[in-house]
Amino acid sequence: MAGIAMAEGKRNSGFLHDRVLRLLKAQHPHPLTGLQLAELLQAEGDVVPVSQVYRALRRLIDEGAIRKILVAGGYAPVWRESVVLLWCRVCGEVREVPCPEVFQRLEAIAGGLKAPHCLIEVPGVCAACAEVP
């Protein structure tokens, strides 16, 4: 009986993992916080404790499927590995800019340091928001 309960728990954990990833992809290019994800899940009819959402986020980060964007305070899917993230402080949009030459130069300066998951975050205001008076 305990094995059945454990198997059910693992299925639910994987199901939550998949749903969190789906929600993050659906909201791209806007990162979401754990609380926002819990609220979206609740709007879909599932009340999930925020702690479980954060466990799913940690698992997705460990798998390399998502990243935490510090300047935006949220999570977003990983579309490319080594990128510069441009984050608009007004609308919250995050744009990924592949810049392999920047990361190659950093590796050269760092004496050959290899970092397969490089990320540079740049906060600012996007062109569309800058035009608004």
PDB file of C-alpha atoms in Angstrom:
ATOM      1  CA  MET A   1       0.000   0.000   0.000  1.00  0.00           C
ATOM      2  CA  ALA A   2       2.865   2.406   0.838  1.00  0.00           C
ATOM      3  CA  GLY A   3       4.398   1.719  -2.585  1.00  0.00           C
ATOM      4  CA  ILE A   4       1.184   2.768  -4.319  1.00  0.00           C
ATOM      5  CA  ALA A   5       1.086   6.045  -2.372  1.00  0.00           C
ATOM      6  CA  MET A   6       4.735   6.713  -3.213  1.00  0.00           C
ATOM      7  CA  ALA A   7       4.191   5.956  -6.912  1.00  0.00           C
ATOM      8  CA  GLU A   8       1.184   8.303  -6.921  1.00  0.00           C
ATOM      9  CA  GLY A   9       3.291  11.028  -5.285  1.00  0.00           C
ATOM     10  CA  LYS A  10       6.011  10.649  -7.912  1.00  0.00           C
ATOM     11  CA  ARG A  11       3.442  10.858 -10.703  1.00  0.00           C
ATOM     12  CA  ASN A  12       1.986  14.029  -9.202  1.00  0.00           C
ATOM     13  CA  SER A  13       5.473  15.497  -8.810  1.00  0.00           C
ATOM     14  CA  GLY A  14       6.258  14.841 -12.475  1.00  0.00           C
ATOM     15  CA  PHE A  15       2.872  16.168 -13.497  1.00  0.00           C
ATOM     16  CA  LEU A  16       3.482  19.426 -11.578  1.00  0.00           C
ATOM     17  CA  HIS A  17       6.970  19.651 -13.079  1.00  0.00           C
ATOM     18  CA  ASP A  18       5.496  19.420 -16.606  1.00  0.00           C
ATOM     19  CA  ARG A  19       2.739  21.946 -15.872  1.00  0.00           C
ATOM     20  CA  VAL A  20       5.154  24.503 -14.409  1.00  0.00           C
ATOM     21  CA  LEU A  21       7.354  24.211 -17.499  1.00  0.00           C
ATOM     22  CA  ARG A  22       4.304  24.565 -19.763  1.00  0.00           C
ATOM     23  CA  LEU A  23       3.176  27.712 -17.921  1.00  0.00           C
ATOM     24  CA  LEU A  24       6.643  29.263 -18.137  1.00  0.00           C
ATOM     25  CA  LYS A  25       6.780  28.584 -21.876  1.00  0.00           C
ATOM     26  CA  ALA A  26       3.276  30.021 -22.349  1.00  0.00           C
ATOM     27  CA  GLN A  27       4.238  33.275 -20.587  1.00  0.00           C
ATOM     28  CA  HIS A  28       7.547  33.705 -22.440  1.00  0.00           C
ATOM     29  CA  PRO A  29       9.114  36.331 -22.749  1.00  0.00           C
ATOM     30  CA  HIS A  30       7.826  37.349 -19.305  1.00  0.00           C
ATOM     31  CA  PRO A  31       9.443  35.513 -16.356  1.00  0.00           C
ATOM     32  CA  LEU A  32       7.163  34.297 -13.568  1.00  0.00           C
ATOM     33  CA  THR A  33       7.722  34.010  -9.827  1.00  0.00           C
ATOM     34  CA  GLY A  34       6.853  30.908  -7.839  1.00  0.00           C
ATOM     35  CA  LEU A  35       3.844  32.703  -6.367  1.00  0.00           C
ATOM     36  CA  GLN A  36       2.585  33.716  -9.820  1.00  0.00           C
ATOM     37  CA  LEU A  37       2.912  30.107 -10.971  1.00  0.00           C
ATOM     38  CA  ALA A  38       0.947  28.879  -7.941  1.00  0.00           C
ATOM     39  CA  GLU A  39      -1.779  31.434  -8.740  1.00  0.00           C
ATOM     40  CA  LEU A  40      -1.925  30.326 -12.394  1.00  0.00           C
ATOM     41  CA  LEU A  41      -2.203  26.698 -11.299  1.00  0.00           C
ATOM     42  CA  GLN A  42      -5.009  27.657  -8.920  1.00  0.00           C
ATOM     43  CA  ALA A  43      -6.798  29.492 -11.757  1.00  0.00           C
ATOM     44  CA  GLU A  44      -6.632  26.202 -13.696  1.00  0.00           C
ATOM     45  CA  GLY A  45      -8.332  24.438 -10.791  1.00  0.00           C
ATOM     46  CA  ASP A  46      -5.342  23.039  -8.880  1.00  0.00           C
ATOM     47  CA  VAL A  47      -4.442  24.360  -5.454  1.00  0.00           C
ATOM     48  CA  VAL A  48      -0.736  23.623  -5.135  1.00  0.00           C
ATOM     49  CA  PRO A  49       1.330  24.790  -2.154  1.00  0.00           C
ATOM     50  CA  VAL A  50       3.959  27.325  -3.164  1.00  0.00           C
ATOM     51  CA  SER A  51       6.610  25.078  -1.581  1.00  0.00           C
ATOM     52  CA  GLN A  52       5.790  22.359  -4.143  1.00  0.00           C
ATOM     53  CA  VAL A  53       6.011  24.904  -6.955  1.00  0.00           C
ATOM     54  CA  TYR A  54       9.481  25.917  -5.748  1.00  0.00           C
ATOM     55  CA  ARG A  55      10.543  22.250  -5.581  1.00  0.00           C
ATOM     56  CA  ALA A  56       9.403  21.826  -9.193  1.00  0.00           C
ATOM     57  CA  LEU A  57      11.323  24.984 -10.152  1.00  0.00           C
ATOM     58  CA  ARG A  58      14.486  23.684  -8.447  1.00  0.00           C
ATOM     59  CA  ARG A  59      14.172  20.385 -10.324  1.00  0.00           C
ATOM     60  CA  LEU A  60      13.700  22.206 -13.643  1.00  0.00           C
ATOM     61  CA  ILE A  61      16.779  24.352 -12.932  1.00  0.00           C
ATOM     62  CA  ASP A  62      18.812  21.252 -12.053  1.00  0.00           C
ATOM     63  CA  GLU A  63      17.730  19.673 -15.357  1.00  0.00           C
ATOM     64  CA  GLY A  64      18.708  22.809 -17.305  1.00  0.00           C
ATOM     65  CA  ALA A  65      15.160  23.388 -18.579  1.00  0.00           C
ATOM     66  CA  ILE A  66      14.707  26.780 -16.916  1.00  0.00           C
ATOM     67  CA  ARG A  67      16.823  29.518 -15.362  1.00  0.00           C
ATOM     68  CA  LYS A  68      16.264  32.005 -12.583  1.00  0.00           C
ATOM     69  CA  ILE A  69      16.545  35.545 -13.857  1.00  0.00           C
ATOM     70  CA  LEU A  70      17.857  37.565 -10.946  1.00  0.00           C
ATOM     71  CA  VAL A  71      17.144  41.080 -12.263  1.00  0.00           C
ATOM     72  CA  ALA A  72      13.534  40.130 -13.054  1.00  0.00           C
ATOM     73  CA  GLY A  73      13.020  38.066  -9.901  1.00  0.00           C
ATOM     74  CA  GLY A  74      11.422  35.217 -11.821  1.00  0.00           C
ATOM     75  CA  TYR A  75      11.968  32.059 -13.830  1.00  0.00           C
ATOM     76  CA  ALA A  76      12.000  31.494 -17.588  1.00  0.00           C
ATOM     77  CA  PRO A  77      12.626  28.599 -19.974  1.00  0.00           C
ATOM     78  CA  VAL A  78      16.119  28.070 -21.357  1.00  0.00           C
ATOM     79  CA  TRP A  79      16.010  28.456 -25.130  1.00  0.00           C
ATOM     80  CA  ARG A  80      19.768  28.946 -25.589  1.00  0.00           C
ATOM     81  CA  GLU A  81      22.555  28.242 -23.136  1.00  0.00           C
ATOM     82  CA  SER A  82      25.007  31.159 -23.310  1.00  0.00           C
ATOM     83  CA  VAL A  83      23.097  34.401 -23.761  1.00  0.00           C
ATOM     84  CA  VAL A  84      22.799  38.000 -22.745  1.00  0.00           C
ATOM     85  CA  LEU A  85      19.361  38.644 -21.258  1.00  0.00           C
ATOM     86  CA  LEU A  86      17.919  42.098 -21.837  1.00  0.00           C
ATOM     87  CA  TRP A  87      15.200  42.794 -19.242  1.00  0.00           C
ATOM     88  CA  CYS A  88      12.776  45.704 -19.507  1.00  0.00           C
ATOM     89  CA  ARG A  89      12.081  47.155 -16.054  1.00  0.00           C
ATOM     90  CA  VAL A  90       8.790  48.626 -17.314  1.00  0.00           C
ATOM     91  CA  CYS A  91       6.967  45.802 -19.146  1.00  0.00           C
ATOM     92  CA  GLY A  92       8.990  42.881 -17.756  1.00  0.00           C
ATOM     93  CA  GLU A  93       9.865  41.396 -21.143  1.00  0.00           C
ATOM     94  CA  VAL A  94      13.101  39.436 -21.343  1.00  0.00           C
ATOM     95  CA  ARG A  95      14.866  39.089 -24.675  1.00  0.00           C
ATOM     96  CA  GLU A  96      17.636  36.524 -25.182  1.00  0.00           C
ATOM     97  CA  VAL A  97      20.535  37.690 -27.327  1.00  0.00           C
ATOM     98  CA  PRO A  98      23.054  35.044 -28.381  1.00  0.00           C
ATOM     99  CA  CYS A  99      26.544  36.538 -28.153  1.00  0.00           C
ATOM    100  CA  PRO A 100      29.054  33.709 -28.616  1.00  0.00           C
ATOM    101  CA  GLU A 101      31.890  36.173 -29.278  1.00  0.00           C
ATOM    102  CA  VAL A 102      31.348  37.815 -25.868  1.00  0.00           C
ATOM    103  CA  PHE A 103      31.573  34.496 -24.059  1.00  0.00           C
ATOM    104  CA  GLN A 104      34.577  33.370 -26.127  1.00  0.00           C
ATOM    105  CA  ARG A 105      36.338  36.599 -25.170  1.00  0.00           C
ATOM    106  CA  LEU A 106      35.476  36.097 -21.490  1.00  0.00           C
ATOM    107  CA  GLU A 107      36.882  32.556 -21.642  1.00  0.00           C
ATOM    108  CA  ALA A 108      40.100  33.919 -23.158  1.00  0.00           C
ATOM    109  CA  ILE A 109      40.422  36.638 -20.512  1.00  0.00           C
ATOM    110  CA  ALA A 110      39.725  34.128 -17.732  1.00  0.00           C
ATOM    111  CA  GLY A 111      42.631  31.953 -18.806  1.00  0.00           C
ATOM    112  CA  GLY A 112      40.575  29.260 -20.491  1.00  0.00           C
ATOM    113  CA  LEU A 113      37.838  29.005 -17.866  1.00  0.00           C
ATOM    114  CA  LYS A 114      35.063  26.882 -19.355  1.00  0.00           C
ATOM    115  CA  ALA A 115      31.542  27.767 -18.246  1.00  0.00           C
ATOM    116  CA  PRO A 116      28.963  25.930 -20.358  1.00  0.00           C
ATOM    117  CA  HIS A 117      25.990  27.892 -18.993  1.00  0.00           C
ATOM    118  CA  CYS A 118      27.025  31.544 -19.189  1.00  0.00           C
ATOM    119  CA  LEU A 119      24.480  34.251 -18.563  1.00  0.00           C
ATOM    120  CA  ILE A 120      24.694  38.028 -18.494  1.00  0.00           C
ATOM    121  CA  GLU A 121      21.634  39.974 -17.309  1.00  0.00           C
ATOM    122  CA  VAL A 122      21.130  43.580 -18.405  1.00  0.00           C
ATOM    123  CA  PRO A 123      18.246  45.604 -16.927  1.00  0.00           C
ATOM    124  CA  GLY A 124      16.966  48.587 -18.885  1.00  0.00           C
ATOM    125  CA  VAL A 125      13.952  49.930 -20.765  1.00  0.00           C
ATOM    126  CA  CYS A 126      12.925  48.427 -24.112  1.00  0.00           C
ATOM    127  CA  ALA A 127      12.310  50.649 -27.150  1.00  0.00           C
ATOM    128  CA  ALA A 128       8.516  50.262 -26.967  1.00  0.00           C
ATOM    129  CA  CYS A 129       8.382  51.351 -23.310  1.00  0.00           C
ATOM    130  CA  ALA A 130      10.870  54.176 -23.887  1.00  0.00           C
ATOM    131  CA  GLU A 131       8.498  55.696 -26.479  1.00  0.00           C
ATOM    132  CA  VAL A 132       5.618  55.940 -23.983  1.00  0.00           C
ATOM    133  CA  PRO A 133       5.482  59.487 -22.519  1.00  0.00           C
TER     134      PRO A 133
END
